[in-house]
Short mmCIF file of C-alpha atoms in Angstrom, two decimals:
data_model
loop_
_atom_site.label_atom_id
_atom_site.label_comp_id
_atom_site.label_asym_id
_atom_site.label_seq_id
_atom_site.Cartn_x
_atom_site.Cartn_y
_atom_site.Cartn_z
CA MET A 1 -10.38 -3.53 -0.85
CA VAL A 2 -7.08 -5.30 -0.50
CA PHE A 3 -5.80 -7.15 2.58
CA TYR A 4 -2.29 -8.21 3.67
CA LYS A 5 -2.06 -10.38 6.64
CA PRO A 6 0.20 -12.99 8.46
CA GLN A 7 0.11 -16.38 6.97
CA GLY A 8 -1.73 -19.07 8.90
CA ILE A 9 -4.05 -16.89 11.17
CA PRO A 10 -7.51 -16.45 10.23
CA MET A 11 -8.74 -12.93 9.67
CA MET A 12 -11.43 -13.23 12.50
CA ASP A 13 -8.33 -13.53 15.11
CA LEU A 14 -6.51 -10.53 13.75
CA THR A 15 -6.50 -6.85 14.42
CA THR A 16 -6.95 -5.06 11.10
CA LEU A 17 -5.28 -1.46 10.53
CA GLU A 18 -5.96 0.43 7.58
CA ILE A 19 -4.02 2.36 5.18
CA SER A 20 -5.38 4.55 2.32
CA VAL A 21 -4.78 4.02 -1.29
CA ASP A 22 -2.61 7.12 -1.38
CA GLU A 23 -0.63 5.97 1.55
CA PHE A 24 -0.14 2.62 -0.32
CA GLU A 25 0.75 4.57 -3.48
CA ALA A 26 3.27 6.72 -1.57
CA LEU A 27 4.97 3.51 0.07
CA GLN A 28 5.10 1.81 -3.52
CA LEU A 29 6.57 4.91 -5.25
CA ILE A 30 9.11 5.65 -2.42
CA ASP A 31 10.15 2.67 -0.76
CA ALA A 32 9.53 -0.05 -3.49
CA GLU A 33 10.16 1.83 -6.76
CA GLY A 34 12.88 4.28 -5.37
CA PHE A 35 11.32 7.55 -6.47
CA LEU A 36 12.59 10.71 -4.91
CA GLN A 37 9.80 12.49 -2.72
CA GLU A 38 9.66 15.45 -5.17
CA GLU A 39 8.98 13.13 -8.13
CA ALA A 40 6.61 10.95 -6.14
CA ALA A 41 4.50 14.04 -5.02
CA THR A 42 4.37 15.31 -8.61
CA GLN A 43 3.15 11.83 -9.82
CA MET A 44 0.59 11.77 -7.20
CA GLY A 45 -0.56 15.47 -7.57
CA VAL A 46 0.26 16.70 -4.11
CA SER A 47 2.79 18.85 -2.63
CA ARG A 48 6.12 17.43 -1.28
CA PRO A 49 5.23 18.28 2.33
CA THR A 50 1.87 16.47 1.81
CA LEU A 51 3.51 13.50 0.35
CA GLY A 52 5.94 13.40 3.44
CA ARG A 53 2.78 13.34 5.88
CA ILE A 54 1.21 10.70 3.80
CA LEU A 55 4.32 8.68 3.83
CA ALA A 56 4.92 8.97 7.63
CA GLY A 57 1.36 7.89 8.39
CA ALA A 58 1.56 4.88 6.07
CA ARG A 59 5.00 3.81 7.36
CA LYS A 60 3.81 4.05 10.92
CA THR A 61 0.66 1.93 10.25
CA VAL A 62 2.66 -0.64 8.42
CA ALA A 63 5.38 -0.83 11.19
CA THR A 64 2.69 -1.09 13.95
CA ALA A 65 1.05 -4.01 11.77
CA LEU A 66 4.42 -5.98 11.32
CA SER A 67 5.46 -5.58 14.90
CA ASN A 68 2.12 -6.72 16.31
CA GLY A 69 0.95 -9.28 13.93
CA CYS A 70 -1.93 -7.24 12.54
CA ALA A 71 -3.57 -7.32 9.12
CA ILE A 72 -3.40 -4.53 6.80
CA ARG A 73 -6.47 -3.30 4.66
CA VAL A 74 -5.85 -0.97 1.83
CA GLU A 75 -9.17 1.17 1.33
CA GLY A 76 -10.21 4.47 0.50
CA GLY A 77 -10.69 6.56 -2.62
CA ASP A 78 -12.18 5.55 -6.07
CA TYR A 79 -9.60 3.38 -7.62
CA LYS A 80 -9.18 0.13 -9.37
CA PHE A 81 -5.92 -1.98 -9.75
CA GLU A 82 -5.05 -3.03 -13.30
CA ALA A 83 -5.07 -6.76 -12.68
CA ASP A 84 -2.94 -7.35 -15.73
CA LEU A 85 0.02 -5.37 -14.51
CA GLN A 86 0.25 -6.92 -11.13
CA ALA A 87 3.23 -9.00 -10.22
CA LYS A 88 2.42 -12.77 -9.49
CA ASN A 89 4.32 -14.94 -6.86
CA GLU A 90 5.57 -18.33 -7.12
CA THR A 91 2.19 -19.80 -7.08
CA GLY A 92 0.62 -17.24 -9.58
CA GLN A 93 -1.42 -15.27 -7.08
CA PRO A 94 -1.08 -11.48 -7.31
CA CYS A 95 1.57 -10.20 -5.30
CA CYS A 96 2.21 -6.99 -3.18
CA SER A 97 4.50 -5.22 -5.77
CA GLY A 98 4.25 -4.37 -9.42
CA GLY A 99 0.45 -3.50 -9.29
CA LYS A 100 -0.49 -0.25 -11.00
CA GLN A 101 -3.57 1.81 -9.81
CA THR A 102 -5.60 4.25 -11.86
CA GLU A 103 -8.35 6.42 -10.90
CA ARG A 104 -11.85 5.32 -12.15
#
């Protein structure tokens, strides 16, 4: 389970919204890496219309969280993140981009 939250606010004081690993992957492929929807759908093993629905749900949840100061929990599915491929921020901590997910 991975969380993203506003800095400086304890988790117990935040509303948490959830996106699935598939939603996170769709956001990463389309918005962060610049894949076309057809390419991303092929990589994820879903149809282009299904990817569109996954992406729309993810964008709505993320926009709601950002607009209202909510935490985001990425959860669901049987996946692991390859830590050695995760990007690091300036403090050496895992960052939100650059991670690769693989099915277990």
